[in-house]
């Protein structure tokens, strides 16, 4: 039941639930990855089952694909969809311009491709993800396994000339072995502390041979829906320049959770 959720899960849930208002029958929807995006997929599955919502979902990871199928969402590939009406995803950080750090869950490459191939991207997040300046969260960078140590050295050397406050990169691990992404790559997490010029950093990183993509999403997100543990949701729209606040009624929506579970 939603009343039994921790404040952070309530915040994620209300953001996800609010985002479903932007989803209409007939849409092709990019489905993000992570714990907040998982709430969204469950809420959409509920709407498919109970309200006759007809959507085609393009997942951004194998685990989101599995969850989407489990809850009854029709899953198609990006190649089948070609272009999407909307992508809804979580984020590790967002700033006032709705620039993002993503990839904490290791899915940044598919997430960036899918979000870029969408008319709109909505980020759903709890308020802890809001930052003044990006960079406290280590920046994930997807690199090919071949020569990754050389790539790591090149990344660290390149950072010397840039406006950042740290430059050590660590290889993401999964137990004793390097983490492997859905595309068969590794991830370097770069500890920058503060990113002065995210646009420049993103461009320069992607010039390094061996780097496939980085977790900076610049000018991709249109709207952020911020959830709070007390049920408030705030919707910020960067194109309209608007902010709206609403309160979500948990009691009214308790049945959702008794039915779809966690
Ligand atoms: C996965 C991501 C996630 O969206 C990000 O890590 C946020 O996850 P969560 O909603 O679990 O906090 O970028 O690659």
mmCIF file of C-alpha atoms and ligand atoms in Angstrom:
data_model
loop_
_atom_site.group_PDB
_atom_site.id
_atom_site.type_symbol
_atom_site.label_atom_id
_atom_site.label_comp_id
_atom_site.label_asym_id
_atom_site.label_seq_id
_atom_site.Cartn_x
_atom_site.Cartn_y
_atom_site.Cartn_z
ATOM 1 C CA UNK A 1 0.000 0.000 0.000
ATOM 2 C CA UNK A 2 1.260 3.463 -0.756
ATOM 3 C CA UNK A 3 0.778 4.448 2.896
ATOM 4 C CA UNK A 4 3.429 1.808 3.802
ATOM 5 C CA UNK A 5 5.998 3.180 1.380
ATOM 6 C CA UNK A 6 9.070 5.078 2.569
ATOM 7 C CA UNK A 7 8.994 8.836 1.833
ATOM 8 C CA UNK A 8 11.504 8.377 -0.980
ATOM 9 C CA UNK A 9 9.392 5.679 -2.646
ATOM 10 C CA UNK A 10 6.284 7.832 -2.241
ATOM 11 C CA UNK A 11 8.150 10.657 -3.943
ATOM 12 C CA UNK A 12 9.182 8.393 -6.829
ATOM 13 C CA UNK A 13 5.677 6.994 -7.117
ATOM 14 C CA UNK A 14 3.900 10.382 -7.245
ATOM 15 C CA UNK A 15 6.330 11.637 -9.892
ATOM 16 C CA UNK A 16 5.749 8.503 -11.977
ATOM 17 C CA UNK A 17 1.982 8.601 -11.509
ATOM 18 C CA UNK A 18 1.828 12.254 -12.526
ATOM 19 C CA UNK A 19 3.849 11.477 -15.669
ATOM 20 C CA UNK A 20 1.217 8.985 -16.846
ATOM 21 C CA UNK A 21 -1.047 11.984 -17.513
ATOM 22 C CA UNK A 22 1.095 12.789 -20.535
ATOM 23 C CA UNK A 23 0.631 9.304 -22.031
ATOM 24 C CA UNK A 24 -2.222 8.820 -24.500
ATOM 25 C CA UNK A 25 -3.559 5.815 -26.386
ATOM 26 C CA UNK A 26 -1.768 5.278 -29.685
ATOM 27 C CA UNK A 27 1.535 6.686 -28.449
ATOM 28 C CA UNK A 28 4.940 5.094 -28.832
ATOM 29 C CA UNK A 29 6.608 5.639 -25.467
ATOM 30 C CA UNK A 30 10.254 5.292 -24.439
ATOM 31 C CA UNK A 31 10.435 3.512 -21.077
ATOM 32 C CA UNK A 32 13.348 4.507 -18.849
ATOM 33 C CA UNK A 33 15.433 2.423 -16.469
ATOM 34 C CA UNK A 34 15.843 2.573 -12.697
ATOM 35 C CA UNK A 35 13.670 2.480 -9.602
ATOM 36 C CA UNK A 36 11.624 5.590 -10.495
ATOM 37 C CA UNK A 37 11.080 4.424 -14.070
ATOM 38 C CA UNK A 38 9.985 1.036 -12.703
ATOM 39 C CA UNK A 39 7.098 2.783 -10.893
ATOM 40 C CA UNK A 40 6.115 4.372 -14.189
ATOM 41 C CA UNK A 41 6.123 1.040 -16.021
ATOM 42 C CA UNK A 42 3.936 -0.492 -13.295
ATOM 43 C CA UNK A 43 1.489 2.436 -13.413
ATOM 44 C CA UNK A 44 1.279 2.205 -17.222
ATOM 45 C CA UNK A 45 0.741 -1.562 -16.999
ATOM 46 C CA UNK A 46 -2.150 -0.888 -14.636
ATOM 47 C CA UNK A 47 -3.665 1.554 -17.142
ATOM 48 C CA UNK A 48 -3.247 -0.955 -19.997
ATOM 49 C CA UNK A 49 -5.037 -3.599 -17.952
ATOM 50 C CA UNK A 50 -7.791 -1.533 -16.345
ATOM 51 C CA UNK A 51 -8.355 1.465 -18.573
ATOM 52 C CA UNK A 52 -7.720 0.044 -22.035
ATOM 53 C CA UNK A 53 -4.659 2.246 -22.632
ATOM 54 C CA UNK A 54 -3.045 1.206 -25.927
ATOM 55 C CA UNK A 55 0.644 2.067 -26.160
ATOM 56 C CA UNK A 56 3.778 0.600 -27.652
ATOM 57 C CA UNK A 57 6.751 0.773 -25.310
ATOM 58 C CA UNK A 58 10.412 0.984 -26.290
ATOM 59 C CA UNK A 59 12.450 -0.094 -23.244
ATOM 60 C CA UNK A 60 15.885 1.347 -22.524
ATOM 61 C CA UNK A 61 17.292 -1.827 -20.951
ATOM 62 C CA UNK A 62 16.741 -5.561 -20.781
ATOM 63 C CA UNK A 63 15.374 -5.234 -17.232
ATOM 64 C CA UNK A 64 12.826 -2.600 -18.237
ATOM 65 C CA UNK A 65 11.796 -4.771 -21.203
ATOM 66 C CA UNK A 66 11.175 -7.681 -18.857
ATOM 67 C CA UNK A 67 9.128 -5.572 -16.435
ATOM 68 C CA UNK A 68 7.117 -3.973 -19.240
ATOM 69 C CA UNK A 69 6.191 -7.383 -20.670
ATOM 70 C CA UNK A 70 5.338 -8.672 -17.181
ATOM 71 C CA UNK A 71 2.831 -5.849 -16.631
ATOM 72 C CA UNK A 72 1.249 -6.263 -20.071
ATOM 73 C CA UNK A 73 2.769 -3.411 -22.078
ATOM 74 C CA UNK A 74 3.380 -4.192 -25.761
ATOM 75 C CA UNK A 75 7.147 -3.954 -26.268
ATOM 76 C CA UNK A 76 8.725 -3.014 -29.602
ATOM 77 C CA UNK A 77 12.300 -2.177 -30.579
ATOM 78 C CA UNK A 78 13.473 1.322 -31.481
ATOM 79 C CA UNK A 79 14.063 0.075 -35.024
ATOM 80 C CA UNK A 80 10.404 -0.905 -35.237
ATOM 81 C CA UNK A 81 9.270 2.383 -33.718
ATOM 82 C CA UNK A 82 11.798 4.620 -35.540
ATOM 83 C CA UNK A 83 10.536 7.692 -33.665
ATOM 84 C CA UNK A 84 8.699 8.099 -30.355
ATOM 85 C CA UNK A 85 6.053 10.485 -29.070
ATOM 86 C CA UNK A 86 7.462 10.610 -25.576
ATOM 87 C CA UNK A 87 10.161 9.162 -23.340
ATOM 88 C CA UNK A 88 9.820 9.106 -19.561
ATOM 89 C CA UNK A 89 12.905 8.264 -17.505
ATOM 90 C CA UNK A 90 14.596 8.901 -14.184
ATOM 91 C CA UNK A 91 17.830 10.823 -13.598
ATOM 92 C CA UNK A 92 20.708 10.913 -11.149
ATOM 93 C CA UNK A 93 20.894 14.729 -11.190
ATOM 94 C CA UNK A 94 19.071 17.596 -12.900
ATOM 95 C CA UNK A 95 19.882 21.296 -12.837
ATOM 96 C CA UNK A 96 17.775 24.443 -13.405
ATOM 97 C CA UNK A 97 18.191 24.151 -17.199
ATOM 98 C CA UNK A 98 16.993 20.525 -17.016
ATOM 99 C CA UNK A 99 20.393 19.236 -18.038
ATOM 100 C CA UNK A 100 20.971 15.812 -16.540
ATOM 101 C CA UNK A 101 23.418 13.239 -15.321
ATOM 102 C CA UNK A 102 22.164 9.751 -16.081
ATOM 103 C CA UNK A 103 23.616 6.257 -16.107
ATOM 104 C CA UNK A 104 23.673 5.385 -12.415
ATOM 105 C CA UNK A 105 21.751 2.279 -13.424
ATOM 106 C CA UNK A 106 24.139 1.539 -16.290
ATOM 107 C CA UNK A 107 21.669 2.130 -19.130
ATOM 108 C CA UNK A 108 22.784 5.574 -20.337
ATOM 109 C CA UNK A 109 23.539 4.558 -23.921
ATOM 110 C CA UNK A 110 20.122 3.148 -24.789
ATOM 111 C CA UNK A 111 18.500 5.857 -22.642
ATOM 112 C CA UNK A 112 20.201 8.640 -24.591
ATOM 113 C CA UNK A 113 19.435 7.099 -27.982
ATOM 114 C CA UNK A 114 15.776 6.586 -27.063
ATOM 115 C CA UNK A 115 15.314 10.036 -25.472
ATOM 116 C CA UNK A 116 16.938 11.722 -28.465
ATOM 117 C CA UNK A 117 14.580 9.859 -30.810
ATOM 118 C CA UNK A 118 11.518 11.270 -29.001
ATOM 119 C CA UNK A 119 9.376 14.345 -29.540
ATOM 120 C CA UNK A 120 9.527 14.953 -25.797
ATOM 121 C CA UNK A 121 11.478 13.717 -22.792
ATOM 122 C CA UNK A 122 10.013 13.868 -19.294
ATOM 123 C CA UNK A 123 12.241 13.166 -16.294
ATOM 124 C CA UNK A 124 10.662 11.814 -13.125
ATOM 125 C CA UNK A 125 12.628 12.222 -9.920
ATOM 126 C CA UNK A 126 12.462 12.829 -6.217
ATOM 127 C CA UNK A 127 13.700 16.202 -5.014
ATOM 128 C CA UNK A 128 17.079 14.793 -3.895
ATOM 129 C CA UNK A 129 18.109 14.700 -7.577
ATOM 130 C CA UNK A 130 17.928 18.481 -7.941
ATOM 131 C CA UNK A 131 21.324 20.251 -7.967
ATOM 132 C CA UNK A 132 22.577 23.763 -8.572
ATOM 133 C CA UNK A 133 25.562 22.503 -10.571
ATOM 134 C CA UNK A 134 25.937 19.018 -12.046
ATOM 135 C CA UNK A 135 28.796 16.812 -10.928
ATOM 136 C CA UNK A 136 28.403 15.643 -7.325
ATOM 137 C CA UNK A 137 27.105 12.359 -8.745
ATOM 138 C CA UNK A 138 30.003 10.560 -10.497
ATOM 139 C CA UNK A 139 29.559 10.934 -14.250
ATOM 140 C CA UNK A 140 29.068 7.554 -15.968
ATOM 141 C CA UNK A 141 30.897 7.133 -19.259
ATOM 142 C CA UNK A 142 30.340 4.008 -21.369
ATOM 143 C CA UNK A 143 33.565 2.700 -22.923
ATOM 144 C CA UNK A 144 34.328 -0.316 -25.066
ATOM 145 C CA UNK A 145 36.191 -3.083 -23.203
ATOM 146 C CA UNK A 146 39.109 -3.076 -25.683
ATOM 147 C CA UNK A 147 41.875 -0.949 -24.174
ATOM 148 C CA UNK A 148 39.634 0.500 -21.454
ATOM 149 C CA UNK A 149 42.633 1.338 -19.236
ATOM 150 C CA UNK A 150 44.118 3.476 -22.024
ATOM 151 C CA UNK A 151 40.734 5.123 -22.531
ATOM 152 C CA UNK A 152 40.560 5.842 -18.788
ATOM 153 C CA UNK A 153 44.015 7.510 -18.885
ATOM 154 C CA UNK A 154 43.000 9.594 -21.914
ATOM 155 C CA UNK A 155 39.802 10.682 -20.133
ATOM 156 C CA UNK A 156 41.702 11.703 -16.988
ATOM 157 C CA UNK A 157 44.346 13.599 -19.000
ATOM 158 C CA UNK A 158 41.701 15.418 -21.031
ATOM 159 C CA UNK A 159 40.033 16.624 -17.828
ATOM 160 C CA UNK A 160 43.159 18.577 -16.785
ATOM 161 C CA UNK A 161 42.226 21.459 -19.075
ATOM 162 C CA UNK A 162 38.515 21.567 -18.222
ATOM 163 C CA UNK A 163 36.404 23.370 -15.621
ATOM 164 C CA UNK A 164 35.903 20.470 -13.174
ATOM 165 C CA UNK A 165 36.914 19.879 -9.561
ATOM 166 C CA UNK A 166 38.168 16.282 -9.760
ATOM 167 C CA UNK A 167 39.298 13.861 -12.436
ATOM 168 C CA UNK A 168 39.690 10.338 -11.076
ATOM 169 C CA UNK A 169 37.803 7.677 -12.985
ATOM 170 C CA UNK A 170 36.943 4.251 -11.636
ATOM 171 C CA UNK A 171 35.837 1.164 -13.515
ATOM 172 C CA UNK A 172 32.333 0.160 -12.412
ATOM 173 C CA UNK A 173 32.320 -3.327 -10.954
ATOM 174 C CA UNK A 174 29.700 -6.007 -10.535
ATOM 175 C CA UNK A 175 31.111 -7.985 -7.623
ATOM 176 C CA UNK A 176 34.608 -9.082 -8.645
ATOM 177 C CA UNK A 177 34.080 -8.545 -12.388
ATOM 178 C CA UNK A 178 33.727 -5.368 -14.455
ATOM 179 C CA UNK A 179 30.114 -4.268 -14.947
ATOM 180 C CA UNK A 180 28.876 -5.121 -18.462
ATOM 181 C CA UNK A 181 26.193 -2.956 -20.061
ATOM 182 C CA UNK A 182 23.394 -4.286 -22.260
ATOM 183 C CA UNK A 183 25.593 -3.314 -25.222
ATOM 184 C CA UNK A 184 28.551 -5.358 -23.885
ATOM 185 C CA UNK A 185 30.596 -2.336 -22.765
ATOM 186 C CA UNK A 186 32.144 -1.145 -19.490
ATOM 187 C CA UNK A 187 31.384 1.998 -17.490
ATOM 188 C CA UNK A 188 33.878 4.473 -16.067
ATOM 189 C CA UNK A 189 32.484 6.598 -13.222
ATOM 190 C CA UNK A 190 34.281 9.946 -13.204
ATOM 191 C CA UNK A 191 34.492 11.806 -9.897
ATOM 192 C CA UNK A 192 34.278 15.447 -10.960
ATOM 193 C CA UNK A 193 32.500 16.981 -7.930
ATOM 194 C CA UNK A 194 31.523 20.011 -9.982
ATOM 195 C CA UNK A 195 31.076 20.377 -13.746
ATOM 196 C CA UNK A 196 31.562 24.007 -14.800
ATOM 197 C CA UNK A 197 30.692 23.539 -18.490
ATOM 198 C CA UNK A 198 28.643 20.392 -19.069
ATOM 199 C CA UNK A 199 28.125 21.007 -22.792
ATOM 200 C CA UNK A 200 31.861 21.310 -23.456
ATOM 201 C CA UNK A 201 32.660 18.286 -21.288
ATOM 202 C CA UNK A 202 30.120 16.143 -23.114
ATOM 203 C CA UNK A 203 31.500 17.094 -26.543
ATOM 204 C CA UNK A 204 35.128 16.551 -25.546
ATOM 205 C CA UNK A 205 34.479 13.184 -23.862
ATOM 206 C CA UNK A 206 32.794 11.834 -26.969
ATOM 207 C CA UNK A 207 35.878 12.707 -29.070
ATOM 208 C CA UNK A 208 38.031 10.202 -27.177
ATOM 209 C CA UNK A 209 38.484 6.888 -29.011
ATOM 210 C CA UNK A 210 37.003 4.119 -26.875
ATOM 211 C CA UNK A 211 34.301 6.344 -25.382
ATOM 212 C CA UNK A 212 30.909 5.269 -26.669
ATOM 213 C CA UNK A 213 28.736 7.837 -24.866
ATOM 214 C CA UNK A 214 28.608 9.836 -21.660
ATOM 215 C CA UNK A 215 25.831 10.351 -19.115
ATOM 216 C CA UNK A 216 25.362 14.093 -19.667
ATOM 217 C CA UNK A 217 21.980 14.813 -21.251
ATOM 218 C CA UNK A 218 22.164 18.388 -22.530
ATOM 219 C CA UNK A 219 19.065 20.066 -24.014
ATOM 220 C CA UNK A 220 17.264 16.723 -24.219
ATOM 221 C CA UNK A 221 14.815 16.944 -21.311
ATOM 222 C CA UNK A 222 11.683 19.086 -21.800
ATOM 223 C CA UNK A 223 9.965 18.660 -18.476
ATOM 224 C CA UNK A 224 10.858 17.389 -15.009
ATOM 225 C CA UNK A 225 8.286 16.020 -12.599
ATOM 226 C CA UNK A 226 9.578 16.221 -9.054
ATOM 227 C CA UNK A 227 7.980 14.079 -6.372
ATOM 228 C CA UNK A 228 8.011 14.778 -2.621
ATOM 229 C CA UNK A 229 7.487 12.328 0.229
ATOM 230 C CA UNK A 230 4.360 14.177 1.396
ATOM 231 C CA UNK A 231 2.592 13.633 -1.923
ATOM 232 C CA UNK A 232 3.342 16.963 -3.594
ATOM 233 C CA UNK A 233 4.393 16.922 -7.227
ATOM 234 C CA UNK A 234 5.978 19.799 -9.042
ATOM 235 C CA UNK A 235 6.027 19.959 -12.846
ATOM 236 C CA UNK A 236 8.673 22.209 -14.428
ATOM 237 C CA UNK A 237 8.482 22.823 -18.141
ATOM 238 C CA UNK A 238 11.643 24.299 -19.668
ATOM 239 C CA UNK A 239 9.982 25.265 -22.970
ATOM 240 C CA UNK A 240 6.976 26.987 -21.388
ATOM 241 C CA UNK A 241 9.007 28.357 -18.470
ATOM 242 C CA UNK A 242 6.256 27.214 -16.065
ATOM 243 C CA UNK A 243 6.184 25.446 -12.691
ATOM 244 C CA UNK A 244 2.998 23.850 -11.333
ATOM 245 C CA UNK A 245 2.503 22.173 -7.971
ATOM 246 C CA UNK A 246 -0.181 19.616 -7.098
ATOM 247 C CA UNK A 247 -0.802 17.284 -4.195
ATOM 248 C CA UNK A 248 -1.356 13.606 -4.760
ATOM 249 C CA UNK A 249 -3.934 11.721 -2.691
ATOM 250 C CA UNK A 250 -2.280 8.475 -1.574
ATOM 251 C CA UNK A 251 -5.410 7.018 -0.002
ATOM 252 C CA UNK A 252 -7.355 7.289 -3.240
ATOM 253 C CA UNK A 253 -4.609 5.375 -5.052
ATOM 254 C CA UNK A 254 -3.843 2.657 -2.512
ATOM 255 C CA UNK A 255 -5.598 0.039 -4.589
ATOM 256 C CA UNK A 256 -2.949 0.385 -7.313
ATOM 257 C CA UNK A 257 -0.349 -1.057 -5.000
ATOM 258 C CA UNK A 258 -2.381 -3.811 -3.482
ATOM 259 C CA UNK A 259 -3.000 -4.988 -7.059
ATOM 260 C CA UNK A 260 0.345 -4.582 -8.830
ATOM 261 C CA UNK A 261 2.618 -5.018 -5.819
ATOM 262 C CA UNK A 262 6.167 -3.758 -5.700
HETATM 263 C C1 LIG B 1 19.792 4.420 -15.290
HETATM 264 C C2 LIG B 1 19.493 5.838 -14.971
HETATM 265 C C3 LIG B 1 18.440 6.093 -13.952
HETATM 266 O O1 LIG B 1 17.430 6.821 -14.552
HETATM 267 C C4 LIG B 1 19.040 6.860 -12.815
HETATM 268 O O2 LIG B 1 20.134 6.114 -12.306
HETATM 269 C C5 LIG B 1 18.017 7.113 -11.709
HETATM 270 O O3 LIG B 1 17.653 5.907 -11.125
HETATM 271 P P1 LIG B 1 16.630 5.840 -9.897
HETATM 272 O O4 LIG B 1 15.298 6.237 -10.434
HETATM 273 O O5 LIG B 1 16.689 4.396 -9.448
HETATM 274 O O6 LIG B 1 17.132 6.778 -8.837
HETATM 275 O O7 LIG B 1 20.046 6.753 -15.518
HETATM 276 O O8 LIG B 1 20.867 4.304 -16.175
#
